[in-house]
Amino acid sequence: MERMDVGARVRYFRHLRGLSQEQLALQAGINPAFLGHLERGLKSPTITTLDKLVRALGVTFEELFAESSDAADQDREAAIQRLQLLVRDLSTEQLDKLSDMIQAVLTFPKP
């Protein structure tokens, strides 16, 4: 069984959210140097620290510890999450317009 690299998963979600190590550490209330060591696999987090990180990252423990299937699935999931972050503060009217634009793009014939 392959060992889970928690630090790499934290880094993945941090990058996905466009946060620096310092920003995430500040939001989670942990030492930035510790976060750097965690991401490089030099330190192991406590459950309390993991709880702070998942809250700051806006993910669940399940998402943090999910087994990655393949690179294509990870890339697709990352793209979906980036879109969610981009649209989360839009009004209902803006979301409706965006939905219409996306639908129009999807109806274009494929080359």
Short mmCIF file of N, CA and C in Angstrom, two decimals:
data_model
loop_
_atom_site.label_atom_id
_atom_site.label_comp_id
_atom_site.label_asym_id
_atom_site.label_seq_id
_atom_site.Cartn_x
_atom_site.Cartn_y
_atom_site.Cartn_z
N MET A 1 0.84 -1.18 0.00
CA MET A 1 0.00 0.00 0.00
C MET A 1 0.89 1.24 0.00
N GLU A 2 0.55 2.21 -0.87
CA GLU A 2 1.35 3.41 -1.00
C GLU A 2 1.07 4.38 0.14
N ARG A 3 2.13 5.01 0.65
CA ARG A 3 2.01 5.94 1.77
C ARG A 3 1.45 7.28 1.29
N MET A 4 0.49 7.81 2.04
CA MET A 4 -0.12 9.09 1.71
C MET A 4 0.86 10.22 2.04
N ASP A 5 1.07 11.11 1.11
CA ASP A 5 1.93 12.27 1.33
C ASP A 5 1.04 13.46 1.67
N VAL A 6 0.78 13.64 2.96
CA VAL A 6 -0.12 14.70 3.42
C VAL A 6 0.41 16.07 3.02
N GLY A 7 1.70 16.28 3.14
CA GLY A 7 2.28 17.56 2.78
C GLY A 7 2.05 17.92 1.33
N ALA A 8 2.17 16.95 0.45
CA ALA A 8 1.94 17.19 -0.97
C ALA A 8 0.48 17.53 -1.23
N ARG A 9 -0.42 16.88 -0.50
CA ARG A 9 -1.86 17.18 -0.65
C ARG A 9 -2.17 18.58 -0.14
N VAL A 10 -1.56 18.97 0.96
CA VAL A 10 -1.76 20.33 1.48
C VAL A 10 -1.25 21.33 0.44
N ARG A 11 -0.07 21.09 -0.10
CA ARG A 11 0.50 21.97 -1.13
C ARG A 11 -0.43 22.04 -2.35
N TYR A 12 -0.96 20.90 -2.77
CA TYR A 12 -1.88 20.84 -3.91
C TYR A 12 -3.07 21.76 -3.68
N PHE A 13 -3.73 21.64 -2.53
CA PHE A 13 -4.91 22.46 -2.25
C PHE A 13 -4.52 23.93 -2.03
N ARG A 14 -3.36 24.17 -1.47
CA ARG A 14 -2.90 25.55 -1.29
C ARG A 14 -2.70 26.22 -2.64
N HIS A 15 -2.03 25.53 -3.55
CA HIS A 15 -1.82 26.07 -4.90
C HIS A 15 -3.15 26.26 -5.62
N LEU A 16 -4.04 25.32 -5.45
CA LEU A 16 -5.36 25.38 -6.09
C LEU A 16 -6.10 26.65 -5.68
N ARG A 17 -5.90 27.05 -4.43
CA ARG A 17 -6.57 28.24 -3.92
C ARG A 17 -5.76 29.52 -4.11
N GLY A 18 -4.59 29.37 -4.71
CA GLY A 18 -3.76 30.54 -5.00
C GLY A 18 -3.17 31.19 -3.76
N LEU A 19 -2.89 30.38 -2.75
CA LEU A 19 -2.34 30.90 -1.50
C LEU A 19 -0.84 30.65 -1.40
N SER A 20 -0.14 31.59 -0.79
CA SER A 20 1.26 31.36 -0.47
C SER A 20 1.31 30.54 0.82
N GLN A 21 2.49 30.02 1.13
CA GLN A 21 2.64 29.30 2.40
C GLN A 21 2.33 30.23 3.56
N GLU A 22 2.80 31.44 3.48
CA GLU A 22 2.58 32.40 4.56
C GLU A 22 1.09 32.72 4.73
N GLN A 23 0.38 32.90 3.63
CA GLN A 23 -1.05 33.19 3.71
C GLN A 23 -1.81 32.04 4.36
N LEU A 24 -1.51 30.81 3.92
CA LEU A 24 -2.20 29.65 4.48
C LEU A 24 -1.85 29.50 5.96
N ALA A 25 -0.59 29.64 6.29
CA ALA A 25 -0.18 29.50 7.69
C ALA A 25 -0.90 30.53 8.56
N LEU A 26 -1.01 31.76 8.08
CA LEU A 26 -1.70 32.80 8.82
C LEU A 26 -3.17 32.45 9.00
N GLN A 27 -3.81 32.01 7.93
CA GLN A 27 -5.23 31.64 8.01
C GLN A 27 -5.46 30.45 8.94
N ALA A 28 -4.52 29.52 8.96
CA ALA A 28 -4.66 28.32 9.79
C ALA A 28 -4.15 28.54 11.21
N GLY A 29 -3.43 29.63 11.43
CA GLY A 29 -2.89 29.89 12.76
C GLY A 29 -1.74 28.97 13.12
N ILE A 30 -0.90 28.66 12.11
CA ILE A 30 0.27 27.82 12.36
C ILE A 30 1.52 28.56 11.88
N ASN A 31 2.67 28.06 12.28
CA ASN A 31 3.94 28.67 11.92
C ASN A 31 4.25 28.42 10.44
N PRO A 32 4.57 29.49 9.68
CA PRO A 32 4.88 29.31 8.25
C PRO A 32 6.05 28.35 8.00
N ALA A 33 7.05 28.38 8.86
CA ALA A 33 8.19 27.47 8.69
C ALA A 33 7.73 26.02 8.86
N PHE A 34 6.84 25.78 9.82
CA PHE A 34 6.31 24.43 10.00
C PHE A 34 5.55 23.97 8.76
N LEU A 35 4.75 24.87 8.18
CA LEU A 35 4.01 24.51 6.97
C LEU A 35 4.97 24.14 5.85
N GLY A 36 6.05 24.89 5.71
CA GLY A 36 7.04 24.56 4.68
C GLY A 36 7.65 23.19 4.92
N HIS A 37 7.96 22.88 6.17
CA HIS A 37 8.52 21.56 6.51
C HIS A 37 7.49 20.46 6.26
N LEU A 38 6.23 20.74 6.58
CA LEU A 38 5.16 19.76 6.35
C LEU A 38 5.03 19.45 4.86
N GLU A 39 5.00 20.50 4.05
CA GLU A 39 4.84 20.30 2.61
C GLU A 39 6.01 19.55 2.00
N ARG A 40 7.19 19.69 2.57
CA ARG A 40 8.37 18.98 2.05
C ARG A 40 8.53 17.60 2.69
N GLY A 41 7.62 17.24 3.57
CA GLY A 41 7.67 15.91 4.18
C GLY A 41 8.68 15.79 5.31
N LEU A 42 9.14 16.92 5.84
CA LEU A 42 10.12 16.89 6.92
C LEU A 42 9.47 16.82 8.30
N LYS A 43 8.22 17.22 8.38
CA LYS A 43 7.48 17.22 9.65
C LYS A 43 6.14 16.55 9.44
N SER A 44 5.57 16.04 10.52
CA SER A 44 4.24 15.43 10.49
C SER A 44 3.29 16.27 11.34
N PRO A 45 2.07 16.50 10.84
CA PRO A 45 1.13 17.33 11.59
C PRO A 45 0.38 16.53 12.64
N THR A 46 -0.07 17.24 13.67
CA THR A 46 -0.98 16.63 14.64
C THR A 46 -2.39 16.71 14.06
N ILE A 47 -3.32 16.02 14.67
CA ILE A 47 -4.72 16.09 14.25
C ILE A 47 -5.22 17.52 14.37
N THR A 48 -4.82 18.21 15.42
CA THR A 48 -5.23 19.60 15.62
C THR A 48 -4.74 20.49 14.47
N THR A 49 -3.50 20.30 14.08
CA THR A 49 -2.94 21.08 12.98
C THR A 49 -3.64 20.73 11.67
N LEU A 50 -3.91 19.45 11.44
CA LEU A 50 -4.65 19.06 10.24
C LEU A 50 -6.03 19.70 10.21
N ASP A 51 -6.68 19.74 11.35
CA ASP A 51 -8.00 20.36 11.43
C ASP A 51 -7.92 21.84 11.05
N LYS A 52 -6.91 22.53 11.55
CA LYS A 52 -6.72 23.94 11.21
C LYS A 52 -6.49 24.11 9.71
N LEU A 53 -5.70 23.21 9.13
CA LEU A 53 -5.39 23.31 7.70
C LEU A 53 -6.60 23.03 6.83
N VAL A 54 -7.37 21.99 7.14
CA VAL A 54 -8.53 21.70 6.30
C VAL A 54 -9.55 22.83 6.39
N ARG A 55 -9.69 23.42 7.56
CA ARG A 55 -10.61 24.56 7.69
C ARG A 55 -10.12 25.76 6.87
N ALA A 56 -8.84 26.06 6.96
CA ALA A 56 -8.28 27.18 6.22
C ALA A 56 -8.32 26.95 4.71
N LEU A 57 -8.17 25.70 4.30
CA LEU A 57 -8.21 25.37 2.87
C LEU A 57 -9.63 25.19 2.35
N GLY A 58 -10.59 25.04 3.25
CA GLY A 58 -11.97 24.84 2.82
C GLY A 58 -12.21 23.47 2.22
N VAL A 59 -11.50 22.47 2.75
CA VAL A 59 -11.69 21.09 2.29
C VAL A 59 -12.07 20.22 3.48
N THR A 60 -12.45 19.00 3.18
CA THR A 60 -12.76 18.05 4.24
C THR A 60 -11.56 17.13 4.45
N PHE A 61 -11.57 16.42 5.56
CA PHE A 61 -10.53 15.41 5.79
C PHE A 61 -10.57 14.37 4.67
N GLU A 62 -11.78 14.03 4.24
CA GLU A 62 -11.92 13.04 3.17
C GLU A 62 -11.23 13.51 1.90
N GLU A 63 -11.41 14.79 1.55
CA GLU A 63 -10.75 15.33 0.35
C GLU A 63 -9.23 15.35 0.52
N LEU A 64 -8.79 15.72 1.72
CA LEU A 64 -7.35 15.79 1.97
C LEU A 64 -6.70 14.42 1.84
N PHE A 65 -7.39 13.39 2.31
CA PHE A 65 -6.81 12.06 2.32
C PHE A 65 -7.28 11.17 1.17
N ALA A 66 -8.03 11.74 0.23
CA ALA A 66 -8.52 10.96 -0.90
C ALA A 66 -7.35 10.42 -1.71
N GLU A 67 -7.47 9.19 -2.10
CA GLU A 67 -6.44 8.59 -2.95
C GLU A 67 -6.56 9.19 -4.34
N SER A 68 -5.45 9.65 -4.86
CA SER A 68 -5.48 10.22 -6.20
C SER A 68 -5.50 9.09 -7.21
N SER A 69 -6.41 9.23 -8.18
CA SER A 69 -6.53 8.18 -9.18
C SER A 69 -5.48 8.34 -10.26
N ASP A 70 -5.62 9.32 -11.11
CA ASP A 70 -4.58 9.56 -12.11
C ASP A 70 -4.48 11.05 -12.38
N ALA A 71 -3.47 11.43 -13.11
CA ALA A 71 -3.18 12.85 -13.33
C ALA A 71 -4.32 13.55 -14.06
N ALA A 72 -4.95 12.87 -15.03
CA ALA A 72 -6.04 13.49 -15.78
C ALA A 72 -7.22 13.81 -14.86
N ASP A 73 -7.56 12.89 -13.96
CA ASP A 73 -8.65 13.13 -13.02
C ASP A 73 -8.29 14.26 -12.07
N GLN A 74 -7.05 14.31 -11.61
CA GLN A 74 -6.62 15.38 -10.71
C GLN A 74 -6.67 16.73 -11.42
N ASP A 75 -6.23 16.78 -12.66
CA ASP A 75 -6.25 18.02 -13.43
C ASP A 75 -7.68 18.49 -13.65
N ARG A 76 -8.57 17.55 -13.96
CA ARG A 76 -9.98 17.90 -14.17
C ARG A 76 -10.59 18.43 -12.88
N GLU A 77 -10.34 17.76 -11.78
CA GLU A 77 -10.87 18.20 -10.49
C GLU A 77 -10.32 19.56 -10.11
N ALA A 78 -9.05 19.80 -10.38
CA ALA A 78 -8.45 21.10 -10.07
C ALA A 78 -9.09 22.20 -10.90
N ALA A 79 -9.36 21.92 -12.17
CA ALA A 79 -10.01 22.90 -13.04
C ALA A 79 -11.41 23.22 -12.55
N ILE A 80 -12.15 22.22 -12.14
CA ILE A 80 -13.50 22.43 -11.61
C ILE A 80 -13.44 23.26 -10.34
N GLN A 81 -12.52 22.97 -9.47
CA GLN A 81 -12.40 23.73 -8.23
C GLN A 81 -11.99 25.18 -8.49
N ARG A 82 -11.11 25.40 -9.49
CA ARG A 82 -10.75 26.77 -9.84
C ARG A 82 -11.96 27.54 -10.34
N LEU A 83 -12.80 26.88 -11.14
CA LEU A 83 -14.02 27.53 -11.62
C LEU A 83 -14.95 27.86 -10.47
N GLN A 84 -15.09 26.95 -9.53
CA GLN A 84 -15.94 27.20 -8.37
C GLN A 84 -15.45 28.42 -7.60
N LEU A 85 -14.15 28.55 -7.44
CA LEU A 85 -13.60 29.70 -6.73
C LEU A 85 -13.86 31.00 -7.49
N LEU A 86 -13.80 30.94 -8.82
CA LEU A 86 -14.02 32.13 -9.63
C LEU A 86 -15.47 32.61 -9.59
N VAL A 87 -16.42 31.70 -9.49
CA VAL A 87 -17.83 32.07 -9.59
C VAL A 87 -18.55 32.18 -8.25
N ARG A 88 -17.89 31.84 -7.17
CA ARG A 88 -18.58 31.75 -5.88
C ARG A 88 -19.18 33.07 -5.42
N ASP A 89 -18.64 34.19 -5.83
CA ASP A 89 -19.15 35.49 -5.37
C ASP A 89 -20.04 36.19 -6.40
N LEU A 90 -20.36 35.50 -7.49
CA LEU A 90 -21.21 36.11 -8.51
C LEU A 90 -22.67 36.11 -8.05
N SER A 91 -23.40 37.10 -8.54
CA SER A 91 -24.84 37.16 -8.23
C SER A 91 -25.57 36.09 -9.05
N THR A 92 -26.81 35.87 -8.70
CA THR A 92 -27.63 34.89 -9.44
C THR A 92 -27.74 35.32 -10.90
N GLU A 93 -27.92 36.61 -11.13
CA GLU A 93 -28.02 37.12 -12.50
C GLU A 93 -26.73 36.85 -13.28
N GLN A 94 -25.60 37.11 -12.65
CA GLN A 94 -24.31 36.88 -13.31
C GLN A 94 -24.11 35.38 -13.58
N LEU A 95 -24.50 34.54 -12.64
CA LEU A 95 -24.38 33.09 -12.83
C LEU A 95 -25.25 32.62 -13.99
N ASP A 96 -26.47 33.18 -14.09
CA ASP A 96 -27.35 32.81 -15.20
C ASP A 96 -26.74 33.20 -16.54
N LYS A 97 -26.16 34.40 -16.61
CA LYS A 97 -25.52 34.86 -17.85
C LYS A 97 -24.32 33.98 -18.20
N LEU A 98 -23.52 33.66 -17.19
CA LEU A 98 -22.37 32.79 -17.41
C LEU A 98 -22.81 31.41 -17.90
N SER A 99 -23.85 30.90 -17.29
CA SER A 99 -24.38 29.60 -17.71
C SER A 99 -24.81 29.63 -19.18
N ASP A 100 -25.50 30.71 -19.57
CA ASP A 100 -25.92 30.86 -20.97
C ASP A 100 -24.71 30.90 -21.90
N MET A 101 -23.66 31.64 -21.50
CA MET A 101 -22.45 31.72 -22.33
C MET A 101 -21.78 30.36 -22.47
N ILE A 102 -21.69 29.64 -21.37
CA ILE A 102 -21.06 28.31 -21.41
C ILE A 102 -21.86 27.39 -22.31
N GLN A 103 -23.20 27.43 -22.18
CA GLN A 103 -24.05 26.58 -23.01
C GLN A 103 -23.85 26.91 -24.49
N ALA A 104 -23.72 28.20 -24.81
CA ALA A 104 -23.51 28.61 -26.20
C ALA A 104 -22.19 28.08 -26.73
N VAL A 105 -21.15 28.15 -25.92
CA VAL A 105 -19.83 27.63 -26.32
C VAL A 105 -19.90 26.12 -26.55
N LEU A 106 -20.62 25.43 -25.69
CA LEU A 106 -20.71 23.97 -25.81
C LEU A 106 -21.49 23.52 -27.04
N THR A 107 -22.33 24.40 -27.61
CA THR A 107 -23.10 24.02 -28.80
C THR A 107 -22.32 24.26 -30.10
N PHE A 108 -21.16 24.94 -30.01
CA PHE A 108 -20.33 25.12 -31.20
C PHE A 108 -19.89 23.75 -31.72
N PRO A 109 -19.90 23.58 -33.02
CA PRO A 109 -19.41 22.30 -33.56
C PRO A 109 -17.93 22.11 -33.23
N LYS A 110 -17.58 20.89 -32.91
CA LYS A 110 -16.18 20.59 -32.62
C LYS A 110 -15.41 20.46 -33.93
N PRO A 111 -14.16 20.96 -33.95
CA PRO A 111 -13.36 20.89 -35.19
C PRO A 111 -12.97 19.47 -35.54
#
